[in-house]
Amino acid sequence: MKRFLQYIGLALVALVLAACGKQTEDTQTIKVATSPGPYSILFMEEVAPRLEQQGYTVEEIQFSELRQAMIAVDEGEADINVDSNRLNTESYNDTQGANFEQIVRIPTVPAAIYPGQKDSLDAVEAGDTIAIGNGTVSMMRGLLLMQDLGWITLNPDVEAAKVTADDIEENHVGIEIVEMQGAAIPPAIQDVSYALVAGSIAYDAGMDLDSRLVTEQPIEGLLLEAITTADKMDQPWVEDIKAIYQSEDFNQAVLDRNEDIGTEFWIIPEENQ
């Protein structure tokens, strides 16, 4: 009888351990490498709660800049980042030998030209200045927007995603480009006639969105994306995150945010609608 009870006790212990193991297996932690800006905020406020409803644990690892967050994902310290666009991701893969892959394209805040010393695009004249971030992507989007305005003409033989200031064939209004760090543009905006400000930087700086003089129509490579490394693309949470970003419920939450702001702050990718 005593030995029988021992067997029963061992069996109960085994069942408890198996249950604990199953619970640990089912409760997966997703580590999100975040950096300042609206995209990480949107993930933590709208995506993370929906993942937690599905049984996941979401852990935020904060970084002061995007590159640090991407390094963390690349080196396995984190699982996902949502602050990069396709052009930036491809550049990182090429230069660092990384293997980031896109999970899904996500709502994006477009760049815009804001007033500095001048508050009308029609008032542009020779000698006026426009501040543009000193990165290649920032310069490209600024040049494309200025061409859309008719201010400059770019070399038509150069792919839109690869244009630089050297590809300006004609400067019709005589405007001068002032390059500076993107985050330094809002504080210095009164030192220039106009300023091209990325959506995330305008958000961080608390700029008045209603003051935008013109907003870009982002080319495909400028839309933001959720990314992870190739070895994690077969994880169940990858499809769950994609499904959330493409769900009607999530998209409505984004549209509600636009309504609360009073303007179209977020652009939702067509395939997610």
Coordinates of C-alpha atoms in Angstrom, one line a residue:
M1 CA 0.0 0.0 0.0
K2 CA 2.8 2.4 0.9
R3 CA 4.6 1.7 -2.4
F4 CA 1.3 2.2 -4.2
L5 CA 0.9 5.6 -2.6
Q6 CA 4.5 6.5 -3.6
Y7 CA 3.7 5.6 -7.2
I8 CA 0.6 7.8 -7.0
G9 CA 2.6 10.7 -5.6
L10 CA 5.3 10.4 -8.3
A11 CA 2.6 10.3 -10.9
L12 CA 1.0 13.5 -9.5
V13 CA 4.4 15.2 -9.5
A14 CA 5.0 14.2 -13.1
L15 CA 1.6 15.6 -14.1
V16 CA 2.3 18.9 -12.3
L17 CA 5.7 19.2 -14.0
A18 CA 4.3 18.4 -17.4
A19 CA 1.5 21.0 -16.9
C20 CA 4.1 23.6 -15.9
G21 CA 6.2 22.7 -18.9
K22 CA 3.3 23.1 -21.2
Q23 CA 2.4 26.4 -19.7
T24 CA 5.9 27.7 -20.2
E25 CA 5.9 26.4 -23.8
D26 CA 2.6 28.1 -24.6
T27 CA 3.4 31.4 -23.0
Q28 CA 6.0 32.8 -25.4
T29 CA 7.8 36.1 -24.8
I30 CA 8.2 38.5 -27.8
K31 CA 11.0 41.0 -27.2
V32 CA 10.5 44.2 -29.0
A33 CA 13.4 46.6 -29.7
T34 CA 11.9 50.0 -29.6
S35 CA 13.3 53.5 -30.5
P36 CA 11.8 57.0 -30.1
G37 CA 8.9 57.7 -32.4
P38 CA 5.3 56.9 -33.1
Y39 CA 5.8 53.5 -34.6
S40 CA 7.1 51.8 -31.4
I41 CA 4.4 53.7 -29.5
L42 CA 1.7 52.4 -31.8
F43 CA 3.0 48.8 -31.4
M44 CA 3.1 49.0 -27.6
E45 CA -0.3 50.6 -27.3
E46 CA -2.2 48.8 -30.0
V47 CA -0.4 45.6 -31.1
A48 CA 1.1 44.4 -27.8
P49 CA -2.3 44.3 -26.0
R50 CA -3.8 42.2 -28.9
L51 CA -0.8 39.8 -28.6
E52 CA -1.3 39.5 -24.9
Q53 CA -4.9 38.6 -25.5
Q54 CA -3.6 35.7 -27.5
G55 CA -1.4 34.5 -24.6
Y56 CA 1.9 36.1 -25.5
T57 CA 4.1 38.1 -23.2
V58 CA 5.5 41.3 -24.8
E59 CA 8.8 42.7 -23.4
E60 CA 9.9 46.1 -24.5
I61 CA 13.6 46.8 -24.8
Q62 CA 14.2 50.5 -25.3
F63 CA 17.0 52.1 -27.3
S64 CA 17.8 55.7 -27.9
E65 CA 18.1 55.4 -31.7
L66 CA 16.9 53.1 -34.5
R67 CA 20.3 51.7 -35.3
Q68 CA 20.9 50.4 -31.8
A69 CA 17.4 48.7 -31.9
M70 CA 18.3 47.0 -35.2
I71 CA 21.6 45.8 -33.9
A72 CA 19.7 44.2 -30.9
V73 CA 17.4 42.3 -33.2
D74 CA 20.3 41.3 -35.5
E75 CA 22.3 39.9 -32.6
G76 CA 19.3 38.1 -31.1
E77 CA 18.9 40.3 -28.0
A78 CA 15.4 41.2 -29.3
D79 CA 12.9 39.6 -31.8
I80 CA 11.3 42.5 -33.7
N81 CA 11.6 46.1 -34.6
V82 CA 9.0 48.4 -36.2
D83 CA 10.9 51.6 -36.8
S84 CA 12.6 51.0 -40.1
N85 CA 11.5 51.4 -43.7
R86 CA 12.4 49.1 -46.6
L87 CA 15.2 51.2 -47.9
N88 CA 16.8 51.5 -44.5
T89 CA 16.4 47.8 -43.9
E90 CA 18.0 46.9 -47.2
S91 CA 20.8 49.3 -46.6
Y92 CA 21.5 47.7 -43.2
N93 CA 21.4 44.2 -44.7
D94 CA 23.9 45.2 -47.4
T95 CA 26.3 47.0 -45.2
Q96 CA 26.2 44.8 -42.1
G97 CA 25.7 41.4 -43.7
A98 CA 22.4 41.1 -41.8
N99 CA 19.4 39.0 -42.9
F100 CA 16.4 41.1 -41.8
E101 CA 13.1 40.1 -43.5
Q102 CA 9.8 42.0 -43.6
I103 CA 7.0 40.6 -41.5
V104 CA 4.4 43.2 -42.7
R105 CA 4.3 46.8 -43.8
I106 CA 2.8 49.0 -41.2
P107 CA 1.0 52.4 -40.9
T108 CA 3.5 55.2 -41.8
V109 CA 3.7 58.9 -41.0
P110 CA 4.9 60.7 -44.1
A111 CA 7.5 63.5 -44.2
A112 CA 6.3 67.0 -44.9
I113 CA 7.6 70.5 -45.6
Y114 CA 7.0 72.8 -42.7
P115 CA 7.2 76.6 -42.7
G116 CA 10.3 78.3 -41.4
Q117 CA 10.8 82.0 -42.2
K118 CA 8.2 81.6 -44.9
D119 CA 4.7 80.2 -44.5
S120 CA 3.8 79.8 -48.2
L121 CA 5.2 77.6 -50.9
D122 CA 4.2 80.2 -53.5
A123 CA 6.5 82.7 -51.8
V124 CA 9.7 80.7 -52.7
E125 CA 12.4 82.7 -54.5
A126 CA 16.1 82.5 -55.3
G127 CA 18.3 82.4 -52.2
D128 CA 15.6 80.7 -50.0
T129 CA 16.8 77.7 -48.0
I130 CA 15.3 74.3 -47.1
A131 CA 16.6 72.2 -44.3
I132 CA 16.9 68.5 -45.1
G133 CA 18.2 65.7 -42.9
N134 CA 21.8 64.6 -43.8
G135 CA 21.0 61.0 -44.4
T136 CA 20.7 59.6 -47.9
V137 CA 17.0 58.6 -47.4
S138 CA 16.1 62.0 -46.0
M139 CA 17.8 63.7 -49.0
M140 CA 16.1 61.5 -51.5
R141 CA 12.6 62.1 -50.1
G142 CA 13.3 65.9 -49.9
L143 CA 14.5 65.9 -53.6
L144 CA 11.5 64.0 -54.8
L145 CA 9.1 66.3 -52.9
M146 CA 10.8 69.4 -54.3
Q147 CA 10.5 67.9 -57.8
D148 CA 6.8 67.3 -57.3
L149 CA 6.5 71.0 -56.4
G150 CA 8.2 71.9 -59.6
W151 CA 11.1 73.5 -57.7
I152 CA 13.8 71.3 -59.3
T153 CA 14.2 68.7 -62.0
L154 CA 16.0 65.5 -61.3
N155 CA 17.9 63.3 -63.7
P156 CA 15.2 61.0 -65.2
D157 CA 17.7 58.2 -65.7
V158 CA 18.3 57.8 -62.0
E159 CA 16.0 55.5 -60.0
A160 CA 13.8 57.5 -57.6
A161 CA 15.0 55.6 -54.5
K162 CA 18.7 56.4 -55.4
V163 CA 18.6 60.1 -56.2
T164 CA 21.1 62.5 -54.6
A165 CA 21.7 66.2 -54.8
D166 CA 24.1 65.5 -57.6
D167 CA 21.2 64.4 -59.7
I168 CA 19.6 67.9 -59.7
E169 CA 19.6 68.9 -63.4
E170 CA 17.7 72.2 -63.0
N171 CA 16.9 74.4 -59.9
H172 CA 14.0 76.4 -61.2
V173 CA 13.5 78.5 -58.1
G174 CA 17.1 78.9 -56.9
I175 CA 16.5 77.3 -53.6
E176 CA 19.5 76.2 -51.5
I177 CA 19.6 73.0 -49.5
V178 CA 20.9 73.1 -45.9
E179 CA 21.8 69.6 -44.6
M180 CA 21.7 69.0 -40.9
Q181 CA 20.9 66.1 -38.5
G182 CA 17.2 65.3 -38.7
A183 CA 16.5 65.8 -35.0
A184 CA 18.2 69.2 -35.1
I185 CA 15.8 70.6 -37.7
P186 CA 12.8 71.5 -35.6
P187 CA 14.8 73.7 -33.1
A188 CA 16.5 75.4 -36.0
I189 CA 13.4 75.8 -38.2
Q190 CA 13.4 79.6 -38.0
D191 CA 16.9 79.8 -39.4
V192 CA 15.7 78.5 -42.8
S193 CA 12.9 79.4 -45.2
Y194 CA 11.4 75.9 -45.2
A195 CA 12.2 72.5 -43.6
L196 CA 11.6 68.9 -44.6
V197 CA 10.8 67.0 -41.5
A198 CA 10.3 63.2 -41.2
G199 CA 7.0 62.1 -39.6
S200 CA 8.7 60.5 -36.6
I201 CA 10.8 63.6 -35.9
A202 CA 7.8 65.9 -36.2
Y203 CA 6.0 63.7 -33.7
D204 CA 8.8 63.7 -31.2
A205 CA 9.2 67.5 -31.5
G206 CA 5.5 68.1 -31.0
M207 CA 5.2 70.1 -34.2
D208 CA 1.9 71.4 -35.3
L209 CA 0.7 69.1 -38.0
D210 CA -1.8 71.6 -39.3
S211 CA 1.2 73.9 -40.3
R212 CA 2.4 71.4 -42.9
L213 CA 2.7 73.1 -46.3
V214 CA 2.8 69.9 -48.3
T215 CA 3.0 66.2 -47.4
E216 CA 4.9 63.6 -49.4
Q217 CA 3.3 60.6 -51.1
P218 CA 5.8 58.0 -50.0
I219 CA 7.3 55.7 -52.6
E220 CA 7.2 52.0 -51.8
G221 CA 10.6 51.9 -50.1
L222 CA 9.6 54.6 -47.6
L223 CA 6.7 52.7 -46.0
L224 CA 7.6 51.4 -42.5
E225 CA 7.8 47.7 -41.8
A226 CA 7.9 45.2 -39.0
I227 CA 11.1 43.2 -39.3
T228 CA 12.8 40.2 -37.8
T229 CA 15.7 38.0 -38.7
A230 CA 15.3 35.2 -41.3
D231 CA 15.7 32.4 -38.8
K232 CA 12.6 33.6 -36.9
M233 CA 10.2 34.0 -39.8
D234 CA 8.7 30.6 -39.2
Q235 CA 7.7 31.5 -35.6
P236 CA 3.9 31.5 -35.0
W237 CA 4.1 35.0 -33.5
V238 CA 5.2 36.4 -36.9
E239 CA 1.9 35.4 -38.6
D240 CA 0.0 36.6 -35.5
I241 CA 1.6 40.1 -35.7
K242 CA 1.0 40.3 -39.4
A243 CA -2.7 39.4 -38.8
I244 CA -3.0 42.1 -36.2
Y245 CA -1.6 44.8 -38.5
Q246 CA -4.0 43.7 -41.3
S247 CA -7.1 43.3 -39.1
E248 CA -10.1 45.5 -39.4
D249 CA -10.0 46.1 -35.6
F250 CA -6.5 47.4 -35.7
N251 CA -7.0 49.6 -38.7
Q252 CA -10.0 51.2 -37.1
A253 CA -7.9 52.0 -34.1
V254 CA -5.4 53.8 -36.4
L255 CA -8.2 55.7 -38.1
D256 CA -9.5 56.7 -34.7
R257 CA -6.1 58.1 -33.9
N258 CA -6.2 60.2 -37.0
E259 CA -9.6 61.5 -36.0
D260 CA -8.4 62.4 -32.6
I261 CA -5.4 64.3 -34.0
G262 CA -7.7 66.0 -36.5
T263 CA -5.7 65.2 -39.6
E264 CA -4.4 62.3 -41.6
F265 CA -1.3 61.5 -39.5
W266 CA -1.1 57.8 -40.3
I267 CA -1.1 56.3 -43.8
I268 CA -2.3 52.6 -43.8
P269 CA -0.7 50.4 -46.5
E270 CA -3.2 49.3 -49.1
E271 CA -2.7 45.6 -48.5
N272 CA -3.6 46.1 -44.9
Q273 CA -6.9 47.7 -45.5

